[in-house]
Coordinates of C-alpha atoms in Angstrom, one line a residue:
Chain A
M1 CA 16.2 6.5 1.6
T2 CA 18.5 6.0 -1.2
V3 CA 17.6 6.2 -5.0
L4 CA 17.9 2.4 -5.3
D5 CA 15.5 2.0 -2.4
R6 CA 13.1 4.3 -4.1
L7 CA 13.2 2.3 -7.3
L8 CA 12.8 -1.0 -5.2
L9 CA 9.9 0.6 -3.7
V10 CA 8.3 1.4 -7.0
L11 CA 8.8 -2.2 -8.1
L12 CA 7.2 -3.4 -4.9
A13 CA 4.2 -1.1 -5.5
L14 CA 3.9 -2.5 -9.1
A15 CA 4.0 -6.0 -7.7
G16 CA 1.2 -5.1 -5.2
V17 CA -0.9 -3.7 -8.0
I18 CA -0.4 -6.8 -10.1
A19 CA -1.2 -9.1 -7.1
G20 CA -4.3 -7.0 -6.3
V21 CA -5.6 -7.3 -9.8
G22 CA -4.8 -11.0 -9.8
A23 CA -6.8 -11.4 -6.5
I24 CA -9.8 -9.5 -7.9
L25 CA -9.8 -11.8 -11.1
L26 CA -9.5 -14.8 -9.0
G27 CA -12.4 -13.6 -6.9
V28 CA -14.5 -13.0 -10.1
A29 CA -13.6 -16.5 -11.3
A30 CA -14.5 -18.0 -7.9
T31 CA -18.0 -16.4 -8.0
G32 CA -18.9 -18.0 -11.3
G33 CA -17.3 -15.9 -14.1
A34 CA -15.1 -17.4 -16.6
P35 CA -11.4 -17.4 -15.5
P36 CA -9.3 -15.1 -17.5
A37 CA -7.0 -16.5 -20.1
W38 CA -3.7 -15.3 -18.4
L39 CA -4.8 -17.0 -15.2
L40 CA -5.2 -20.2 -17.0
S41 CA -1.7 -19.7 -18.6
V42 CA -0.2 -19.4 -15.1
L43 CA -1.3 -23.0 -14.5
V44 CA 0.4 -24.3 -17.5
P45 CA 3.8 -25.9 -16.5
G46 CA 6.8 -23.7 -17.6
T47 CA 5.2 -20.4 -17.1
A48 CA 4.3 -20.9 -13.6
V49 CA 7.9 -20.6 -12.7
Y50 CA 8.0 -16.9 -13.5
W51 CA 5.3 -16.3 -11.1
W52 CA 7.2 -18.3 -8.5
I53 CA 10.2 -16.0 -9.1
G54 CA 8.0 -12.8 -9.0
G55 CA 6.5 -14.0 -5.8
V56 CA 9.8 -14.6 -4.1
I57 CA 11.3 -11.3 -5.3
S58 CA 8.1 -9.5 -4.0
V59 CA 8.4 -11.2 -0.6
L60 CA 12.1 -10.3 -0.4
L61 CA 11.5 -6.7 -1.3
G62 CA 8.6 -6.6 1.3
L63 CA 10.9 -7.9 4.0
R64 CA 13.6 -5.4 3.1
F65 CA 11.2 -2.4 3.5
L66 CA 9.7 -3.9 6.6
A67 CA 13.2 -4.0 8.1
Y68 CA 13.8 -0.5 6.8
R69 CA 10.7 0.9 8.6
L70 CA 11.7 -0.9 11.9
R71 CA 15.2 0.5 11.7
A72 CA 13.9 3.9 10.8
A73 CA 12.0 4.1 14.1
E74 CA 15.3 5.3 15.8
P75 CA 16.1 8.9 15.1
E76 CA 18.6 9.5 12.5
H77 CA 19.5 13.0 13.8
V78 CA 20.9 14.8 16.7
S79 CA 18.7 17.5 18.3
L80 CA 19.8 20.8 19.9
S81 CA 17.5 23.3 21.4
G82 CA 17.5 26.7 19.8
E83 CA 16.1 29.9 21.0
H84 CA 12.9 29.6 18.8
G85 CA 12.7 25.8 18.3
Q86 CA 14.6 22.7 17.7
I87 CA 17.7 22.4 15.6
R88 CA 18.1 18.8 14.2
I89 CA 21.3 17.7 12.5
S90 CA 21.0 14.6 10.3
Y91 CA 23.5 11.8 10.8
E92 CA 24.3 12.2 7.1
T93 CA 25.4 15.8 7.6
L94 CA 27.6 14.6 10.5
R95 CA 29.0 11.8 8.3
Q96 CA 29.8 14.4 5.6
L97 CA 31.7 16.5 8.1
A98 CA 33.6 13.5 9.4
V99 CA 34.6 12.4 5.9
R100 CA 35.7 15.9 5.0
A101 CA 37.9 16.1 8.2
G102 CA 39.2 12.6 7.8
R103 CA 40.1 13.0 4.1
G104 CA 42.4 15.9 5.0
I105 CA 44.7 13.9 7.1
K106 CA 48.2 13.0 5.7
G107 CA 48.3 9.4 4.7
V108 CA 44.5 8.9 4.1
H109 CA 43.8 7.7 0.5
E110 CA 40.1 7.0 0.9
F111 CA 37.9 7.6 4.0
D112 CA 34.3 6.7 4.9
A113 CA 32.4 7.0 8.1
R114 CA 29.2 5.9 9.9
V115 CA 27.5 7.6 12.8
R116 CA 25.7 6.1 15.8
M117 CA 24.6 7.5 19.1
G118 CA 26.6 6.5 22.1
Q119 CA 26.2 7.1 25.8
A120 CA 27.9 10.4 26.1
G121 CA 27.9 11.6 22.5
L122 CA 28.3 10.5 18.9
V123 CA 30.4 7.4 18.0
F124 CA 32.0 7.5 14.5
Y125 CA 33.0 4.3 12.8
T126 CA 35.5 5.2 10.3
R127 CA 37.2 3.1 7.5
V128 CA 40.4 4.2 6.1
R129 CA 42.4 3.2 3.0
A130 CA 45.9 4.4 3.6
H131 CA 48.7 5.5 1.5
P132 CA 51.7 3.1 1.5
D133 CA 54.6 3.9 3.8
T134 CA 52.5 5.7 6.3
D135 CA 52.8 5.5 10.1
L136 CA 49.3 3.9 10.5
A137 CA 49.2 4.5 14.3
Q138 CA 50.0 8.1 14.0
M139 CA 47.6 8.6 11.1
S140 CA 44.9 6.8 13.1
R141 CA 45.4 9.2 16.1
D142 CA 45.4 12.2 13.7
V143 CA 42.1 11.0 12.2
Q144 CA 40.5 10.6 15.6
T145 CA 41.6 14.1 16.8
A146 CA 40.6 15.7 13.5
V147 CA 37.1 14.2 13.3
K148 CA 36.4 14.9 16.9
Q149 CA 37.5 18.5 16.8
Y150 CA 36.0 19.3 13.6
V151 CA 32.5 17.8 14.4
E152 CA 32.4 19.3 17.8
R153 CA 33.5 22.7 16.5
T154 CA 31.1 22.9 13.5
A155 CA 28.1 20.9 14.7
G156 CA 28.2 21.7 18.5
V157 CA 27.6 18.1 19.4
A158 CA 29.8 16.0 21.7
V159 CA 31.8 13.1 20.1
E160 CA 32.3 10.2 22.4
R161 CA 34.6 8.0 20.4
V162 CA 36.1 7.9 16.9
I163 CA 36.8 4.2 16.0
V164 CA 39.3 3.9 13.1
Q165 CA 39.7 0.8 11.0
V166 CA 42.5 0.8 8.6
A167 CA 41.0 -1.6 6.0
D168 CA 43.4 -1.3 3.2
I169 CA 46.6 0.2 1.7
A170 CA 46.2 2.1 -1.6
G171 CA 48.0 0.3 -4.3
S172 CA 47.0 -3.2 -3.3
A173 CA 43.9 -4.6 -5.0
P174 CA 40.7 -3.4 -3.2
R175 CA 38.9 -6.1 -1.3
S176 CA 35.3 -6.6 -2.4
A177 CA 33.9 -7.1 1.0
R178 CA 33.6 -4.0 3.1
A179 CA 34.4 -4.7 6.6
W180 CA 33.4 -2.4 9.5
V181 CA 34.5 -2.5 13.1
E182 CA 31.4 -2.0 15.3
Chain B
M1 CA -4.6 22.4 4.4
D2 CA -7.2 25.1 4.7
D3 CA -6.2 28.7 4.3
L4 CA -5.8 30.6 7.6
D5 CA -8.7 33.0 8.2
F6 CA -6.6 36.0 9.0
Q7 CA -9.1 38.8 9.5
S8 CA -12.7 39.6 8.9
T9 CA -13.7 43.2 8.0
E10 CA -17.0 44.7 7.0
L11 CA -15.8 44.3 3.4
G12 CA -15.0 40.6 3.6
K13 CA -12.5 38.1 4.9
I14 CA -8.8 38.1 4.5
Q15 CA -7.2 34.6 4.1
I16 CA -3.6 33.7 4.0
A17 CA -2.7 30.5 2.1
D18 CA -0.2 28.4 3.9
E19 CA 1.9 28.4 0.7
V20 CA 2.4 32.1 1.3
I21 CA 3.9 31.5 4.7
Q22 CA 6.1 28.7 3.2
V23 CA 7.4 30.9 0.6
I24 CA 8.2 33.7 3.0
A25 CA 10.0 31.2 5.4
G26 CA 11.9 29.6 2.5
L27 CA 13.2 32.9 1.1
A28 CA 14.0 34.1 4.6
A29 CA 16.0 31.0 5.4
T30 CA 17.9 30.9 2.2
E31 CA 19.1 34.5 2.5
V32 CA 21.0 33.7 5.8
P33 CA 24.7 33.4 5.0
G34 CA 25.8 29.8 5.3
V35 CA 22.6 28.3 3.9
A36 CA 23.2 26.5 0.7
G37 CA 19.4 25.8 -0.1
M38 CA 16.3 24.1 1.0
S39 CA 15.9 20.4 1.0
G40 CA 12.7 19.0 -0.4
T41 CA 11.3 15.5 -1.0
F42 CA 12.3 13.3 -3.8
A43 CA 8.9 13.7 -5.5
G44 CA 9.2 17.5 -5.1
G45 CA 12.6 17.4 -6.8
I46 CA 11.3 15.5 -9.8
T47 CA 8.3 17.9 -10.1
E48 CA 10.7 20.8 -10.0
S49 CA 12.9 19.3 -12.8
L50 CA 10.0 18.4 -14.9
L51 CA 8.3 21.8 -14.7
G52 CA 11.6 23.6 -14.8
R53 CA 10.3 26.1 -12.1
K54 CA 11.9 26.7 -8.8
N55 CA 9.7 25.6 -6.0
L56 CA 10.0 28.4 -3.4
A57 CA 8.0 26.5 -0.8
K58 CA 10.4 23.5 -0.9
G59 CA 11.3 22.0 2.5
V60 CA 8.9 24.1 4.4
R61 CA 6.0 22.9 6.5
V62 CA 3.7 25.2 8.4
Q63 CA 1.4 24.3 11.1
F64 CA -1.2 26.8 12.3
T65 CA -1.7 26.3 16.0
E66 CA -4.1 28.7 17.7
D67 CA -5.7 31.9 16.5
K68 CA -3.0 33.7 14.4
R69 CA -0.2 31.6 15.6
C70 CA 1.8 29.0 13.7
S71 CA 5.0 26.8 13.9
V72 CA 7.3 26.3 10.9
E73 CA 9.5 23.3 10.1
L74 CA 12.4 23.8 7.7
S75 CA 14.7 21.3 6.0
V76 CA 18.0 22.9 4.9
S77 CA 21.3 22.1 3.6
L78 CA 24.2 24.2 4.7
Q79 CA 27.5 25.3 3.1
F80 CA 30.6 23.4 4.1
G81 CA 32.7 25.0 6.8
V82 CA 30.0 27.0 8.6
N83 CA 29.2 26.7 12.3
I84 CA 25.8 24.7 12.2
P85 CA 24.3 25.8 15.4
E86 CA 25.1 29.5 14.7
V87 CA 23.6 29.3 11.2
C88 CA 20.5 27.6 12.4
L89 CA 20.0 30.1 15.1
A90 CA 20.2 32.9 12.5
V91 CA 17.7 31.0 10.3
Q92 CA 15.3 30.7 13.2
E93 CA 15.6 34.4 14.0
N94 CA 15.3 35.6 10.3
V95 CA 12.3 33.3 9.5
K96 CA 10.4 34.3 12.7
Q97 CA 11.0 37.9 12.0
A98 CA 10.1 37.7 8.3
I99 CA 6.8 35.9 9.0
E100 CA 5.8 38.1 11.9
S101 CA 6.5 41.4 10.1
M102 CA 5.0 40.4 6.8
T103 CA 1.8 38.6 7.9
G104 CA 1.3 39.6 11.6
L105 CA 1.1 36.0 12.5
A106 CA 2.9 35.1 15.8
V107 CA 5.5 32.3 15.3
D108 CA 5.6 29.8 18.1
A109 CA 8.6 27.8 16.9
V110 CA 10.9 27.5 13.9
H111 CA 12.3 23.9 13.8
V112 CA 15.4 23.7 11.6
H113 CA 16.4 20.3 10.2
V114 CA 19.9 20.2 8.7
T115 CA 19.8 17.4 6.0
G116 CA 23.3 17.9 4.5
V117 CA 26.3 20.1 3.8
V118 CA 27.1 21.2 0.3
F119 CA 30.7 21.7 -0.8
Q120 CA 31.7 24.5 -3.1
A121 CA 32.2 22.4 -6.2
E122 CA 28.7 20.8 -5.8
K123 CA 27.2 24.2 -5.2
G124 CA 28.8 25.4 -8.5
R125 CA 27.4 22.5 -10.4
G126 CA 24.0 23.1 -8.9
D127 CA 24.1 26.7 -10.0
L128 CA 25.0 25.8 -13.5
A129 CA 22.2 23.2 -13.8

């Protein structure tokens, strides 16, 4: 979970607290007590729109974390069995290794990677921003070899495929959309 | 978690807090060459920064199974360039040996979770902080 996700989660928790307090006060009002002043102010045209916006944001945040939970059900690590127990290597570790190996290749200006589990091993989806005047085909082959060899050697896990996407050439204006080949 | 009732003598009971096992495991893991440090939770990291005190039990979970037996789960970050399975095997061996020799508990399993690699520059920054 990223720092942004954690902040969003705090916001969602605060929204939950506010909604809970509101529900309690509504309940109190429904059972005969006087409705609180702020509750009446919500009903005034002009202020209700803020509650609408808050409600929509809360629903969106809730949906985001629901999706996060469902996605997190798949293991985000590779397991190896050790002599005294399991050894788990997180996908983030494997990604860092791939990025380090990829950045060392001649012609690579920027490099990023994603990791997924394939049928016979790991699959790396890499995204490269290349230097100008580079033999892109050769550089891509070098990236594939370097990532596969380095990850297999240091992490001891099989790499099934390394998919290279040359997304951009350094010096040209970077595109805002980040495309990945999957 | 309740402390482990380790032994009862005529003079009284001997209890070992699970935090003791966590600290032993954490120290044993970090002294293995190639281990950059332990990886704790986000909340643990904030607490550590606020208190300014190093949490030696960070990233270690201990589960007592049967009588005088336990299993340990460690979250570690490793230094860049090391062979991950080799370092993890050394961590398992060192942690098991340290707990067994210092407490007399039998360690059933030491599960190691590698959460990241640390590059030399990052480690230097971390040491300065």
